[in-house]
Coordinates of C-alpha atoms in Angstrom, one line a residue:
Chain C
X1 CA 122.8 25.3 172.5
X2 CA 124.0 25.1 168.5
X3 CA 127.2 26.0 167.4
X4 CA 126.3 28.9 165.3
X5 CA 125.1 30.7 168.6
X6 CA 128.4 29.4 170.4
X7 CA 129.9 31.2 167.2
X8 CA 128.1 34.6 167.9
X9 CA 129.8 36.7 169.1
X10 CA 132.9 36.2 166.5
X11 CA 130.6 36.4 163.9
X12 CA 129.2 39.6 165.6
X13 CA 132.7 40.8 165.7
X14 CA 133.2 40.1 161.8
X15 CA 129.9 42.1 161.1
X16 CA 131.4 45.0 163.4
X17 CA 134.6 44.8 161.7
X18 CA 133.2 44.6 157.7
X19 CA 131.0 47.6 158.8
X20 CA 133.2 49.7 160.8
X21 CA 135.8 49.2 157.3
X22 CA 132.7 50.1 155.1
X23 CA 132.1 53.5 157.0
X24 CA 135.5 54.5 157.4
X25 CA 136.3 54.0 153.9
X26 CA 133.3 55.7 152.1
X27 CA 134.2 58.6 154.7
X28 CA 137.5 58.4 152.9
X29 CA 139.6 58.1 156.0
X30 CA 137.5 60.3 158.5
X31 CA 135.6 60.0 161.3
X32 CA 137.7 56.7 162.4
X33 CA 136.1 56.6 165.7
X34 CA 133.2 57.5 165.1
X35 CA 133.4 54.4 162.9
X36 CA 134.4 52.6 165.7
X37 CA 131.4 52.8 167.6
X38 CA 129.1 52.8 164.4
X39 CA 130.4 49.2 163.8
X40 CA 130.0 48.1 167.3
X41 CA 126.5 48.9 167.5
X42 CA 125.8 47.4 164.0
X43 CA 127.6 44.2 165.6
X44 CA 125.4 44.5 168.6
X45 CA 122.3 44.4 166.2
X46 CA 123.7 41.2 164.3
X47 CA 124.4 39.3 167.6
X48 CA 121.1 40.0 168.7
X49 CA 119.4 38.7 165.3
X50 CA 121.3 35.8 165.6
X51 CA 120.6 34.7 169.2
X52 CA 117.0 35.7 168.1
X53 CA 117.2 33.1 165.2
X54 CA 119.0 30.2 166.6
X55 CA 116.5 31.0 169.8
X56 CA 119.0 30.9 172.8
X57 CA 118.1 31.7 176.3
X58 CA 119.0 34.3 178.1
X59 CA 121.5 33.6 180.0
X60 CA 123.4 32.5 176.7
X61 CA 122.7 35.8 175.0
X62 CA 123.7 37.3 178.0
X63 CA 127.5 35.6 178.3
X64 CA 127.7 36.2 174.7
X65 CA 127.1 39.8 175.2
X66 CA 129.9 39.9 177.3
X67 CA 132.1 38.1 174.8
X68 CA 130.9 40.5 171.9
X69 CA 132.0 43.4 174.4
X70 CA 135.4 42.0 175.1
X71 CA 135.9 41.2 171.6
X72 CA 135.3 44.7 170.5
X73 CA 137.5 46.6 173.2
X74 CA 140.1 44.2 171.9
X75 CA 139.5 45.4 167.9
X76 CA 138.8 49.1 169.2
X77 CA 142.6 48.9 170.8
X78 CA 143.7 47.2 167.4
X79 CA 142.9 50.1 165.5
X80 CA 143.8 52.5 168.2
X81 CA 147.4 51.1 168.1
X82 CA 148.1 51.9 164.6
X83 CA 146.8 55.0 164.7
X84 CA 148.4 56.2 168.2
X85 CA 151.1 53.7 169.4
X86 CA 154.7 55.1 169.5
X87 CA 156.3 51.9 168.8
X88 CA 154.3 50.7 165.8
X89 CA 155.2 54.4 164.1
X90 CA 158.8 54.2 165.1
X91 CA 158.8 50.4 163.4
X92 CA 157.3 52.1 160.2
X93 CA 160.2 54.7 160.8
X94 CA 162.7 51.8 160.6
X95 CA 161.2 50.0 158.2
X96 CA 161.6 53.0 155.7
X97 CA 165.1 53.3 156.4
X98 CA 166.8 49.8 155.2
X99 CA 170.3 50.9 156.5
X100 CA 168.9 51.8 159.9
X101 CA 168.2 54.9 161.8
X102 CA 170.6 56.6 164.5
X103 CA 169.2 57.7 168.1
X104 CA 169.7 61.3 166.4
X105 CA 168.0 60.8 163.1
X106 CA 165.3 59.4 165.2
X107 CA 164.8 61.9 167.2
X108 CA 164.5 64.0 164.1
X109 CA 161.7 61.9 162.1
X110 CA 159.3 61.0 165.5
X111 CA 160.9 63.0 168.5
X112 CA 159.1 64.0 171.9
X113 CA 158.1 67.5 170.7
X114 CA 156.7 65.4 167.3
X115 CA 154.8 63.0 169.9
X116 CA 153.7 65.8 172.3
X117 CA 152.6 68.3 169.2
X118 CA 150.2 65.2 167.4
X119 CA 148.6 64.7 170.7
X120 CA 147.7 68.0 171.5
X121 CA 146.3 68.7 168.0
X122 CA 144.2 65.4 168.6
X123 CA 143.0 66.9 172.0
X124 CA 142.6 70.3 171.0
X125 CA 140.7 69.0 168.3
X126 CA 138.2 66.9 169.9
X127 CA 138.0 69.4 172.7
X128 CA 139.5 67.4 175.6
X129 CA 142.1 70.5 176.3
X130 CA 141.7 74.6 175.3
X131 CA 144.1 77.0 174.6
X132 CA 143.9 80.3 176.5
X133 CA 146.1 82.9 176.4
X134 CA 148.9 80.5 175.1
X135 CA 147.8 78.7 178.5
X136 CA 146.0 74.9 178.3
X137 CA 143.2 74.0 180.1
X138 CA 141.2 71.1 180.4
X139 CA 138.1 71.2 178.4
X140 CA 135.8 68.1 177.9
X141 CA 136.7 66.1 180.9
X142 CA 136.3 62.8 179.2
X143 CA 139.9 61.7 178.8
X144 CA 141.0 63.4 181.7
X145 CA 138.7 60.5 183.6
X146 CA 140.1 57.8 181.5
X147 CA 143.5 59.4 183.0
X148 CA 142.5 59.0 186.1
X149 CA 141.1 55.9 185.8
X150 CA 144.2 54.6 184.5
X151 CA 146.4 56.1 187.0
X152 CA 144.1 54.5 190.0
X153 CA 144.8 51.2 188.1
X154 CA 148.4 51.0 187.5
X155 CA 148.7 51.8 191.4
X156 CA 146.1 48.6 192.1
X157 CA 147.5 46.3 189.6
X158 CA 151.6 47.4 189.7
X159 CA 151.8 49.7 192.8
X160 CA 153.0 52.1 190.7
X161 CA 151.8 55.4 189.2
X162 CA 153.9 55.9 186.3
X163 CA 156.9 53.8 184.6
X164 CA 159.4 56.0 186.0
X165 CA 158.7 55.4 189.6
Chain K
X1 CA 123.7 26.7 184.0
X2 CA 126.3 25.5 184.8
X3 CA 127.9 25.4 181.6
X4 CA 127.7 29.3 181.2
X5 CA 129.7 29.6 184.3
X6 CA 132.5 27.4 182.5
X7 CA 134.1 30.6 180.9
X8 CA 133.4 32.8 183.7
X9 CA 135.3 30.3 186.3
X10 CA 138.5 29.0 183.8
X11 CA 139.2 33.2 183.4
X12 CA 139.0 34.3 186.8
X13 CA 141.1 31.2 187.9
X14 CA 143.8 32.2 185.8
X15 CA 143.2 36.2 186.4
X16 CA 143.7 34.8 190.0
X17 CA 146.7 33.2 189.6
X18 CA 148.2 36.1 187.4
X19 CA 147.8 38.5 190.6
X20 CA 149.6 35.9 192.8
X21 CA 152.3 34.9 190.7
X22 CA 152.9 38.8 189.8
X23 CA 153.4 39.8 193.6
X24 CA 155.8 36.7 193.9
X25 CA 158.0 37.9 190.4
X26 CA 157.5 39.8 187.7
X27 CA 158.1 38.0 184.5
X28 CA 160.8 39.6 182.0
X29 CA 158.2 38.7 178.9
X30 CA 155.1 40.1 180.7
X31 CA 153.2 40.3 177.4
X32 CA 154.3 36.3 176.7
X33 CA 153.8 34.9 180.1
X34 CA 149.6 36.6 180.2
X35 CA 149.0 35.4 177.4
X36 CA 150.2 31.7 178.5
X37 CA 148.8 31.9 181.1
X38 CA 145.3 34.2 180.8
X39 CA 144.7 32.4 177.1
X40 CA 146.9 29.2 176.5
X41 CA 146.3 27.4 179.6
X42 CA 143.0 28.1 179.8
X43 CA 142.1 26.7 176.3
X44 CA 144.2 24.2 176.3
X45 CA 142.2 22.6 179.1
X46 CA 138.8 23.9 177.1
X47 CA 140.3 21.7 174.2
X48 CA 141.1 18.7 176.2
X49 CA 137.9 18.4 178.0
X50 CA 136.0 18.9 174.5
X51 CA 138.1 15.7 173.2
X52 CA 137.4 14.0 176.2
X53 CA 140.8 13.7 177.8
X54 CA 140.4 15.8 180.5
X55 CA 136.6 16.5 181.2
X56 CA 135.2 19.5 182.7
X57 CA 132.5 19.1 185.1
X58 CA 129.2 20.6 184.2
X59 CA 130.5 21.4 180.5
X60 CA 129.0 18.7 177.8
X61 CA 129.0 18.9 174.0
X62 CA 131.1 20.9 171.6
X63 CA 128.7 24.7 171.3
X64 CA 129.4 25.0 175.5
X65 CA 133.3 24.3 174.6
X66 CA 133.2 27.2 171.8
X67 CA 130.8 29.5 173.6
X68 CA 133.6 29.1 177.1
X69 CA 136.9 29.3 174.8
X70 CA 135.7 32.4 172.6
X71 CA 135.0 33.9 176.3
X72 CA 138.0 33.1 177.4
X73 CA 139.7 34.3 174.7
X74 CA 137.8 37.6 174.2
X75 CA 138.7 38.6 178.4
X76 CA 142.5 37.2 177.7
X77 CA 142.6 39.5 175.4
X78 CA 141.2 42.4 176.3
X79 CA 143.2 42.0 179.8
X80 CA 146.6 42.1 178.2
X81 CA 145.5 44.8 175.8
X82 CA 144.8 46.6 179.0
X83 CA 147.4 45.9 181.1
X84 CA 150.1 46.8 177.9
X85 CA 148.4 50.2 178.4
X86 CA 149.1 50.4 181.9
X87 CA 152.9 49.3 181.9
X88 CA 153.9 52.1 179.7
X89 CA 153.0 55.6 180.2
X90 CA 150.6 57.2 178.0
X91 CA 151.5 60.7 176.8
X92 CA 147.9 61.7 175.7
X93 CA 146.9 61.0 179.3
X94 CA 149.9 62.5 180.9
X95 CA 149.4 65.6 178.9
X96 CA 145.9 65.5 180.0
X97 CA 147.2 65.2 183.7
X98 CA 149.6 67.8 183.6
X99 CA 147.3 70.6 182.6
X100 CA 144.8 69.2 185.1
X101 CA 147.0 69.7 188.0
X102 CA 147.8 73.3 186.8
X103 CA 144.2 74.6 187.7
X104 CA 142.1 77.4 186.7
X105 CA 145.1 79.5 185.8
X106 CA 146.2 76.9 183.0
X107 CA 149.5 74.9 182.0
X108 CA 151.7 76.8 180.2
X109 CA 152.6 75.5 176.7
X110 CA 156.3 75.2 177.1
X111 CA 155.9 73.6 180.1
X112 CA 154.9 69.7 178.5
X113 CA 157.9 70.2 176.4
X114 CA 160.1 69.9 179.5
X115 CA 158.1 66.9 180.8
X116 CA 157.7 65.2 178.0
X117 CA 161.5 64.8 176.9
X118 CA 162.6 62.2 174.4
X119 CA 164.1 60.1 177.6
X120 CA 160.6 60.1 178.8
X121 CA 158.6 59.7 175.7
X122 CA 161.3 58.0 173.1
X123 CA 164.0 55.9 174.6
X124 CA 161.8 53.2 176.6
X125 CA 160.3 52.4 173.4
X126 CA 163.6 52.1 171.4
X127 CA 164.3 49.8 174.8
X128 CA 161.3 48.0 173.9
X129 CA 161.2 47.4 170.6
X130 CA 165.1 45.7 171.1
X131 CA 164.0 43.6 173.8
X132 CA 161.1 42.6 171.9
X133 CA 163.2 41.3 169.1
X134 CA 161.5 44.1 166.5
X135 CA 164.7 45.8 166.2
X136 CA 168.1 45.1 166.8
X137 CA 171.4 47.7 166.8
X138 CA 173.8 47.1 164.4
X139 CA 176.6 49.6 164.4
X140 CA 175.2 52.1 166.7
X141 CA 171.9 52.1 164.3
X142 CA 168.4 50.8 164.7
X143 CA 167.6 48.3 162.4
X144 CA 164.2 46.7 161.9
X145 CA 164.5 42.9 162.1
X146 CA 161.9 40.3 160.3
X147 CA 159.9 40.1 163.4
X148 CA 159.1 43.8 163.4
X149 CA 158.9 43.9 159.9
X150 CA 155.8 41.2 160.1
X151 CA 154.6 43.1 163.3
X152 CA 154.4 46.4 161.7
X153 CA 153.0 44.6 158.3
X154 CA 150.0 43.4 160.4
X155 CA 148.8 47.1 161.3
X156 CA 150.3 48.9 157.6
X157 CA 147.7 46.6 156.0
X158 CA 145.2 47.5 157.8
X159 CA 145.6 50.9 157.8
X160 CA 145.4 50.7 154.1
X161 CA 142.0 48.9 154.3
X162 CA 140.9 51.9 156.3
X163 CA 142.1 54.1 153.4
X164 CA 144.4 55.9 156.4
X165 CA 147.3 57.9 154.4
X166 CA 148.8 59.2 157.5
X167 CA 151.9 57.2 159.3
X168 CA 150.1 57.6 163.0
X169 CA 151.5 58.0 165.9

């Protein structure tokens, strides 16, 4: 085996990554997942080429398949953070406000009801969750089985089902 | 073949480990101690075995060293991400839940605003962030500290290479 298809999948990962920044940005800031997945695939394609090129077997293409997938969950999340994570926004918050920020002024610039009304927009907008009636209901089910799934695994891994049991 | 089961076999030793250690104690650092444990340890043996201080049977040459260590590396990785996910609850997915477990009839909309309170949603992340070092309180104020200021640096630049405007969230 050669070092450049040892190197794969990172270089896979930097073609996903230079693509994914391409799309978004000529989309001026839309469509941010959809670039997600667009860059993955395009990343898929380069890892292929180059396992074609530097001829590896199978069972190498294979591994680094698996490495290519891991590696793009992990940029997937990276983006996800900064564009959903409560504590990376409440930094920003902080980081605004050189003399500090009090509980209450806080809860006034990135509260629950702040928290609770962006993620409903996000869901009502992609369809995961309807409004009836003034009345939710669950729409596209897709989320609601990542939910799940997650719940199943925080009682597997830390017996738990939620940080405030 | 044996040399693509390198990766494979360092990982799940340490995954192993992790799942016996965490029954015995939980670490304070969870984050830290993972990624000791899932990534450092792993590699460090991955880079002693490629100088030839501390060979690994059935692993020759320096490509199956890279091919195992970006493996390693890429699972690590993707573990912690995950299992950071799973330590604090997710309001998208609790929202999600709740309206499930209403029915057919529906959830009404004042109801989330009682279960997601700013004890609930806010003040374990203030909790975090200060245990974290990222912010620190200085006469009854949160302050940013350096370390959150090059934490938060990390994913504002990026955000501007995505052309994002919005502060997230």
């Amino acid at each position: 085996m050669t070092v450049l298809a040892a190197l794969a999948p990172a270089l896979a990962l930097g073609a996903n990554v230079l693509s994914q920044i391409a799309i978004v940005r000529l989309r001026g800031g839309r469509g941010l997942l959809r670039s997600v997945f667009a860059g993955c695939a395009l990343g898929a394609f380069a890892l292929g080429a180059l396992y074609l090129y530097a001829d590896s077997s199978a069972g190498h293409a294979a591994l680094g398949g698996l490495t290519y997938l891991a590696l793009s969950y992990g940029y997937f999340h990276f983006i996800n953070l900064g564009e959903t994570a409560r504590r990376i926004r409440l930094l920003r918050e902080l980081r605004d406000a050189p003399g500090g920020l009090t509980y209450e002024e806080l809860r006034t610039r990135y509260g629950a009801r702040a928290m609770t009304r962006v993620r409903i927009e996000r869901l009502l907008a992609s369809g995961q969750i309807v409004e009836r009636g003034g009345r939710y209901a669950i729409g596209r089910p897709v989320v609601l089985a990542m939910a799940r799934a997650v719940r199943l695994a925080k009682r597997v891994v830390l017996g738990r089902e939620s940080e405030f049991c | 073949m044996k040399e693509l089961l390198a990766g494979p076999a360092l990982f799940g030793a340490a995954l192993a480990a992790h799942l016996v250690l965490w029954r015995v104690r939980l670490p304070a650092r969870q984050t830290r101690a993972l990624l000791a444990l899932l990534a450092a340890l792993p590699l460090g043996a991955l880079a002693a075995s490629a100088l030839g201080v501390l060979p690994l049977p059935g692993i020759e040459g320096l490509a199956p060293h890279i091919e195992a260590g970006l493996f390693v590396l890429a699972f690590a990785l993707a573990y912690i991400i995950t299992y950071s996910g799973l330590e604090a609850d997710s309001p998208t997915l609790v929202i999600v839940l709740a309206v499930d477990s209403a029915g057919s009839e529906g959830l009404p909309m004042a109801t989330l605003d009682t279960t997601l309170s700013d004890e609930r949603l806010l003040l374990p992340r203030l909790r975090d962030l200060l245990r974290d070092g990222l912010a620190r309180m200085e006469d009854g104020r949160y302050v940013i500290t350096p370390k959150g200021k090059r934490f938060v640096r990390i994913f504002s630049l990026y955000r501007r290479l995505l052309g994002l405007e919005r502060k997230g969230g």
